[in-house]
């Protein structure tokens, strides 16, 4: 198999949403509203067909987890993956 280069996407992270927009077009998105105090629910993911299979969704999940850790909402992955 050929190794694919992973490109770090310039995501826009706002409260309970992460997105990748290029030239005004939404190409990837995930939303994660608070489900219960200190618990979020990743309830929507979208990756444009042109970007599928390139690890974009995985990068969004990693960025969400990192953001939750940085804000002190979740000290470990186990708390984010309920």
Tab-separated table of N, CA, C and O in Angstrom:
chain	number	residue	atom	x	y	z
A	1	UNK	N	0.830	-1.193	0.000
A	1	UNK	CA	0.000	0.000	0.000
A	1	UNK	C	0.867	1.246	0.000
A	1	UNK	O	1.958	1.256	0.535
A	2	UNK	N	0.349	2.280	-0.591
A	2	UNK	CA	1.084	3.526	-0.673
A	2	UNK	C	0.758	4.394	0.537
A	2	UNK	O	-0.404	4.553	0.899
A	3	UNK	N	1.783	4.923	1.192
A	3	UNK	CA	1.552	5.818	2.322
A	3	UNK	C	1.016	7.136	1.808
A	3	UNK	O	1.564	7.721	0.887
A	4	UNK	N	-0.039	7.589	2.438
A	4	UNK	CA	-0.661	8.840	2.044
A	4	UNK	C	-0.191	9.936	2.985
A	4	UNK	O	-0.153	9.749	4.192
A	5	UNK	N	0.171	11.073	2.437
A	5	UNK	CA	0.610	12.199	3.257
A	5	UNK	C	-0.591	12.791	3.980
A	5	UNK	O	-1.631	13.050	3.372
A	6	UNK	N	-0.469	12.967	5.280
A	6	UNK	CA	-1.539	13.561	6.066
A	6	UNK	C	-1.337	15.063	6.090
A	6	UNK	O	-0.270	15.545	6.476
A	7	UNK	N	-2.341	15.778	5.670
A	7	UNK	CA	-2.281	17.235	5.635
A	7	UNK	C	-3.024	17.762	6.849
A	7	UNK	O	-4.162	17.365	7.110
A	8	UNK	N	-2.389	18.647	7.605
A	8	UNK	CA	-3.048	19.261	8.753
A	8	UNK	C	-4.035	20.312	8.246
A	8	UNK	O	-3.641	21.246	7.557
A	9	UNK	N	-5.274	20.109	8.565
A	9	UNK	CA	-6.333	20.984	8.078
A	9	UNK	C	-6.438	22.222	8.975
A	9	UNK	O	-6.367	22.103	10.192
A	10	UNK	N	-6.664	23.385	8.370
A	10	UNK	CA	-6.859	24.608	9.167
A	10	UNK	C	-8.318	24.703	9.639
A	10	UNK	O	-9.137	25.402	9.061
A	11	UNK	N	-8.634	23.952	10.681
A	11	UNK	CA	-10.002	23.912	11.183
A	11	UNK	C	-10.375	25.203	11.892
A	11	UNK	O	-9.539	25.858	12.506
A	12	UNK	N	-11.643	25.529	11.829
A	12	UNK	CA	-12.213	26.639	12.590
A	12	UNK	C	-12.970	25.998	13.746
A	12	UNK	O	-13.919	25.246	13.527
A	13	UNK	N	-12.537	26.281	14.958
A	13	UNK	CA	-13.157	25.690	16.141
A	13	UNK	C	-13.927	26.762	16.883
A	13	UNK	O	-13.370	27.789	17.269
A	14	UNK	N	-15.226	26.551	17.020
A	14	UNK	CA	-16.067	27.449	17.808
A	14	UNK	C	-16.743	26.594	18.867
A	14	UNK	O	-16.541	25.383	18.915
A	15	UNK	N	-17.551	27.207	19.699
A	15	UNK	CA	-18.194	26.445	20.765
A	15	UNK	C	-19.079	25.357	20.171
A	15	UNK	O	-19.998	25.643	19.409
A	16	UNK	N	-18.768	24.128	20.454
A	16	UNK	CA	-19.543	22.951	20.063
A	16	UNK	C	-19.572	22.683	18.555
A	16	UNK	O	-20.454	21.996	18.062
A	17	UNK	N	-18.569	23.213	17.807
A	17	UNK	CA	-18.525	22.977	16.359
A	17	UNK	C	-17.096	23.130	15.853
A	17	UNK	O	-16.362	24.006	16.295
A	18	UNK	N	-16.732	22.272	14.914
A	18	UNK	CA	-15.456	22.381	14.235
A	18	UNK	C	-15.756	22.294	12.735
A	18	UNK	O	-16.635	21.540	12.319
A	19	UNK	N	-15.056	23.093	11.944
A	19	UNK	CA	-15.337	23.108	10.512
A	19	UNK	C	-14.072	23.393	9.719
A	19	UNK	O	-13.126	24.006	10.218
A	20	UNK	N	-14.087	22.948	8.489
A	20	UNK	CA	-13.042	23.281	7.520
A	20	UNK	C	-13.748	23.915	6.336
A	20	UNK	O	-14.606	23.299	5.700
A	21	UNK	N	-13.424	25.163	6.071
A	21	UNK	CA	-14.046	25.923	4.995
A	21	UNK	C	-12.954	26.391	4.055
A	21	UNK	O	-11.917	26.898	4.496
A	22	UNK	N	-13.184	26.212	2.769
A	22	UNK	CA	-12.213	26.662	1.772
A	22	UNK	C	-12.969	27.441	0.701
A	22	UNK	O	-13.941	26.939	0.136
A	23	UNK	N	-12.530	28.654	0.471
A	23	UNK	CA	-13.156	29.535	-0.517
A	23	UNK	C	-14.665	29.640	-0.300
A	23	UNK	O	-15.456	29.583	-1.241
A	24	UNK	N	-15.057	29.757	0.969
A	24	UNK	CA	-16.462	29.923	1.318
A	24	UNK	C	-17.291	28.655	1.296
A	24	UNK	O	-18.485	28.690	1.594
A	25	UNK	N	-16.702	27.526	0.964
A	25	UNK	CA	-17.442	26.266	0.896
A	25	UNK	C	-17.104	25.376	2.085
A	25	UNK	O	-15.935	25.137	2.376
A	26	UNK	N	-18.133	24.895	2.757
A	26	UNK	CA	-17.955	23.980	3.879
A	26	UNK	C	-17.519	22.620	3.340
A	26	UNK	O	-18.244	21.987	2.570
A	27	UNK	N	-16.324	22.166	3.738
A	27	UNK	CA	-15.801	20.891	3.257
A	27	UNK	C	-15.779	19.813	4.332
A	27	UNK	O	-15.701	18.630	3.999
A	28	UNK	N	-15.819	20.207	5.598
A	28	UNK	CA	-15.854	19.239	6.689
A	28	UNK	C	-16.418	19.928	7.922
A	28	UNK	O	-16.206	21.123	8.128
A	29	UNK	N	-17.126	19.129	8.732
A	29	UNK	CA	-17.747	19.708	9.920
A	29	UNK	C	-18.106	18.604	10.904
A	29	UNK	O	-18.430	17.488	10.514
A	30	UNK	N	-18.043	18.941	12.180
A	30	UNK	CA	-18.556	18.082	13.239
A	30	UNK	C	-19.156	18.992	14.301
A	30	UNK	O	-18.622	20.068	14.569
A	31	UNK	N	-20.259	18.567	14.878
A	31	UNK	CA	-20.858	19.328	15.967
A	31	UNK	C	-20.888	18.442	17.206
A	31	UNK	O	-21.027	17.224	17.119
A	32	UNK	N	-20.712	19.082	18.354
A	32	UNK	CA	-20.626	18.329	19.610
A	32	UNK	C	-21.257	19.110	20.754
A	32	UNK	O	-20.595	19.593	21.653
A	33	UNK	N	-22.601	19.198	20.763
A	33	UNK	CA	-23.267	19.916	21.853
A	33	UNK	C	-23.093	19.200	23.188
A	33	UNK	O	-22.867	17.983	23.226
A	34	UNK	N	-23.211	19.978	24.243
A	34	UNK	CA	-23.115	19.389	25.578
A	34	UNK	C	-24.353	18.528	25.821
A	34	UNK	O	-25.485	18.971	25.683
A	35	UNK	N	-24.125	17.277	26.162
A	35	UNK	CA	-25.191	16.297	26.381
A	35	UNK	C	-25.643	16.302	27.838
A	35	UNK	O	-26.803	16.139	28.146
A	36	UNK	N	-24.672	16.454	28.723
A	36	UNK	CA	-24.891	16.523	30.165
A	36	UNK	C	-23.731	17.346	30.706
A	36	UNK	O	-22.761	17.575	29.993
A	37	UNK	N	-23.810	17.813	31.941
A	37	UNK	CA	-22.697	18.607	32.468
A	37	UNK	C	-21.359	17.880	32.305
A	37	UNK	O	-21.182	16.761	32.773
A	38	UNK	N	-20.449	18.487	31.557
A	38	UNK	CA	-19.125	17.922	31.353
A	38	UNK	C	-19.042	16.816	30.314
A	38	UNK	O	-18.007	16.201	30.147
A	39	UNK	N	-20.153	16.564	29.596
A	39	UNK	CA	-20.168	15.492	28.589
A	39	UNK	C	-20.704	16.061	27.279
A	39	UNK	O	-21.777	16.665	27.260
A	40	UNK	N	-19.957	15.869	26.198
A	40	UNK	CA	-20.444	16.297	24.891
A	40	UNK	C	-20.865	15.082	24.079
A	40	UNK	O	-20.422	13.965	24.324
A	41	UNK	N	-21.726	15.325	23.100
A	41	UNK	CA	-22.204	14.288	22.193
A	41	UNK	C	-21.826	14.713	20.772
A	41	UNK	O	-22.354	15.693	20.267
A	42	UNK	N	-20.915	13.980	20.147
A	42	UNK	CA	-20.569	14.281	18.759
A	42	UNK	C	-21.715	13.731	17.928
A	42	UNK	O	-21.812	12.537	17.669
A	43	UNK	N	-22.635	14.631	17.543
A	43	UNK	CA	-23.889	14.193	16.940
A	43	UNK	C	-23.964	14.375	15.429
A	43	UNK	O	-24.956	13.991	14.812
A	44	UNK	N	-22.925	14.952	14.834
A	44	UNK	CA	-22.962	15.184	13.387
A	44	UNK	C	-21.537	15.284	12.861
A	44	UNK	O	-20.713	15.992	13.431
A	45	UNK	N	-21.260	14.553	11.803
A	45	UNK	CA	-19.991	14.713	11.097
A	45	UNK	C	-20.273	14.751	9.609
A	45	UNK	O	-21.205	14.102	9.119
A	46	UNK	N	-19.486	15.538	8.901
A	46	UNK	CA	-19.600	15.642	7.456
A	46	UNK	C	-18.211	15.869	6.887
A	46	UNK	O	-17.456	16.694	7.396
A	47	UNK	N	-17.875	15.129	5.853
A	47	UNK	CA	-16.649	15.352	5.099
A	47	UNK	C	-17.033	15.315	3.623
A	47	UNK	O	-17.657	14.353	3.167
A	48	UNK	N	-16.671	16.361	2.908
A	48	UNK	CA	-16.970	16.432	1.489
A	48	UNK	C	-16.383	15.222	0.763
A	48	UNK	O	-15.307	14.735	1.121
A	49	UNK	N	-17.099	14.772	-0.245
A	49	UNK	CA	-16.687	13.600	-1.012
A	49	UNK	C	-15.237	13.703	-1.493
A	49	UNK	O	-14.505	12.722	-1.501
A	50	UNK	N	-14.809	14.895	-1.881
A	50	UNK	CA	-13.448	15.084	-2.401
A	50	UNK	C	-12.368	14.828	-1.349
A	50	UNK	O	-11.222	14.556	-1.688
A	51	UNK	N	-12.736	14.902	-0.052
A	51	UNK	CA	-11.759	14.743	1.026
A	51	UNK	C	-11.874	13.410	1.755
A	51	UNK	O	-11.059	13.101	2.616
A	52	UNK	N	-12.877	12.634	1.431
A	52	UNK	CA	-13.096	11.367	2.147
A	52	UNK	C	-11.930	10.415	1.938
A	52	UNK	O	-11.295	10.398	0.896
A	53	UNK	N	-11.650	9.637	2.978
A	53	UNK	CA	-10.572	8.659	2.907
A	53	UNK	C	-9.193	9.238	3.172
A	53	UNK	O	-8.191	8.554	3.016
A	54	UNK	N	-9.132	10.496	3.594
A	54	UNK	CA	-7.850	11.165	3.829
A	54	UNK	C	-7.600	11.464	5.298
A	54	UNK	O	-6.692	12.212	5.644
A	55	UNK	N	-8.432	10.920	6.181
A	55	UNK	CA	-8.225	11.116	7.606
A	55	UNK	C	-8.749	12.427	8.160
A	55	UNK	O	-8.420	12.803	9.281
A	56	UNK	N	-9.579	13.117	7.402
A	56	UNK	CA	-10.089	14.421	7.850
A	56	UNK	C	-10.983	14.260	9.077
A	56	UNK	O	-10.853	15.012	10.055
A	57	UNK	N	-11.877	13.280	9.071
A	57	UNK	CA	-12.763	13.069	10.229
A	57	UNK	C	-11.950	12.727	11.476
A	57	UNK	O	-12.236	13.222	12.568
A	58	UNK	N	-10.918	11.907	11.306
A	58	UNK	CA	-10.063	11.556	12.448
A	58	UNK	C	-9.363	12.796	12.993
A	58	UNK	O	-9.258	12.965	14.212
A	59	UNK	N	-8.896	13.671	12.109
A	59	UNK	CA	-8.256	14.911	12.563
A	59	UNK	C	-9.240	15.786	13.333
A	59	UNK	O	-8.879	16.403	14.340
A	60	UNK	N	-10.497	15.833	12.865
A	60	UNK	CA	-11.503	16.623	13.591
A	60	UNK	C	-11.722	16.053	14.986
A	60	UNK	O	-11.786	16.803	15.959
A	61	UNK	N	-11.819	14.714	15.095
A	61	UNK	CA	-12.044	14.096	16.404
A	61	UNK	C	-10.871	14.367	17.346
A	61	UNK	O	-11.065	14.673	18.521
A	62	UNK	N	-9.662	14.269	16.830
A	62	UNK	CA	-8.473	14.554	17.649
A	62	UNK	C	-8.463	16.004	18.099
A	62	UNK	O	-8.129	16.308	19.241
A	63	UNK	N	-8.843	16.920	17.202
A	63	UNK	CA	-8.855	18.349	17.552
A	63	UNK	C	-9.931	18.647	18.588
A	63	UNK	O	-9.733	19.442	19.500
A	64	UNK	N	-11.094	17.996	18.465
A	64	UNK	CA	-12.155	18.173	19.461
A	64	UNK	C	-11.669	17.690	20.821
A	64	UNK	O	-11.813	18.390	21.833
A	65	UNK	N	-11.084	16.502	20.865
A	65	UNK	CA	-10.591	15.953	22.135
A	65	UNK	C	-9.528	16.863	22.739
A	65	UNK	O	-9.547	17.127	23.947
A	66	UNK	N	-8.610	17.363	21.914
A	66	UNK	CA	-7.557	18.254	22.416
A	66	UNK	C	-8.168	19.530	22.980
A	66	UNK	O	-7.776	20.007	24.047
A	67	UNK	N	-9.148	20.078	22.295
A	67	UNK	CA	-9.806	21.296	22.767
A	67	UNK	C	-10.506	21.069	24.096
A	67	UNK	O	-10.411	21.897	25.012
A	68	UNK	N	-11.185	19.934	24.227
A	68	UNK	CA	-11.882	19.639	25.486
A	68	UNK	C	-10.882	19.473	26.627
A	68	UNK	O	-11.124	19.918	27.746
A	69	UNK	N	-9.757	18.846	26.337
A	69	UNK	CA	-8.714	18.712	27.368
A	69	UNK	C	-8.159	20.076	27.764
A	69	UNK	O	-7.967	20.363	28.942
A	70	UNK	N	-7.885	20.917	26.764
A	70	UNK	CA	-7.288	22.231	27.033
A	70	UNK	C	-8.206	23.112	27.859
A	70	UNK	O	-7.751	23.911	28.661
A	71	UNK	N	-9.516	22.967	27.667
A	71	UNK	CA	-10.461	23.782	28.425
A	71	UNK	C	-10.777	23.170	29.782
A	71	UNK	O	-11.543	23.734	30.547
A	72	UNK	N	-10.186	21.989	30.047
A	72	UNK	CA	-10.391	21.351	31.343
A	72	UNK	C	-11.697	20.609	31.461
A	72	UNK	O	-12.051	20.147	32.542
A	73	UNK	N	-12.440	20.497	30.363
A	73	UNK	CA	-13.727	19.804	30.432
A	73	UNK	C	-13.554	18.300	30.580
A	73	UNK	O	-14.379	17.640	31.183
A	74	UNK	N	-12.476	17.748	29.985
A	74	UNK	CA	-12.270	16.300	30.025
A	74	UNK	C	-10.780	16.006	30.140
A	74	UNK	O	-10.028	16.294	29.221
A	75	UNK	N	-10.342	15.403	31.224
A	75	UNK	CA	-8.915	15.133	31.367
A	75	UNK	C	-8.408	13.955	30.550
A	75	UNK	O	-7.230	13.871	30.270
A	76	UNK	N	-9.278	13.054	30.123
A	76	UNK	CA	-8.854	11.880	29.364
A	76	UNK	C	-9.835	11.577	28.249
A	76	UNK	O	-10.998	11.973	28.307
A	77	UNK	N	-9.402	10.841	27.255
A	77	UNK	CA	-10.288	10.440	26.157
A	77	UNK	C	-11.530	9.715	26.649
A	77	UNK	O	-12.607	9.857	26.089
A	78	UNK	N	-11.399	8.888	27.656
A	78	UNK	CA	-12.534	8.105	28.140
A	78	UNK	C	-13.723	9.012	28.459
A	78	UNK	O	-14.872	8.637	28.245
A	79	UNK	N	-13.442	10.198	28.950
A	79	UNK	CA	-14.531	11.123	29.281
A	79	UNK	C	-15.207	11.684	28.041
A	79	UNK	O	-16.360	12.064	28.079
A	80	UNK	N	-14.474	11.769	26.936
A	80	UNK	CA	-15.044	12.334	25.711
A	80	UNK	C	-15.784	11.264	24.916
A	80	UNK	O	-16.641	11.576	24.129
A	81	UNK	N	-15.435	10.016	25.123
A	81	UNK	CA	-15.979	8.945	24.295
A	81	UNK	C	-17.088	8.167	24.962
A	81	UNK	O	-17.231	6.987	24.769
A	82	UNK	N	-17.876	8.823	25.734
A	82	UNK	CA	-19.019	8.154	26.389
A	82	UNK	C	-20.051	7.753	25.379
A	82	UNK	O	-20.322	8.390	24.442
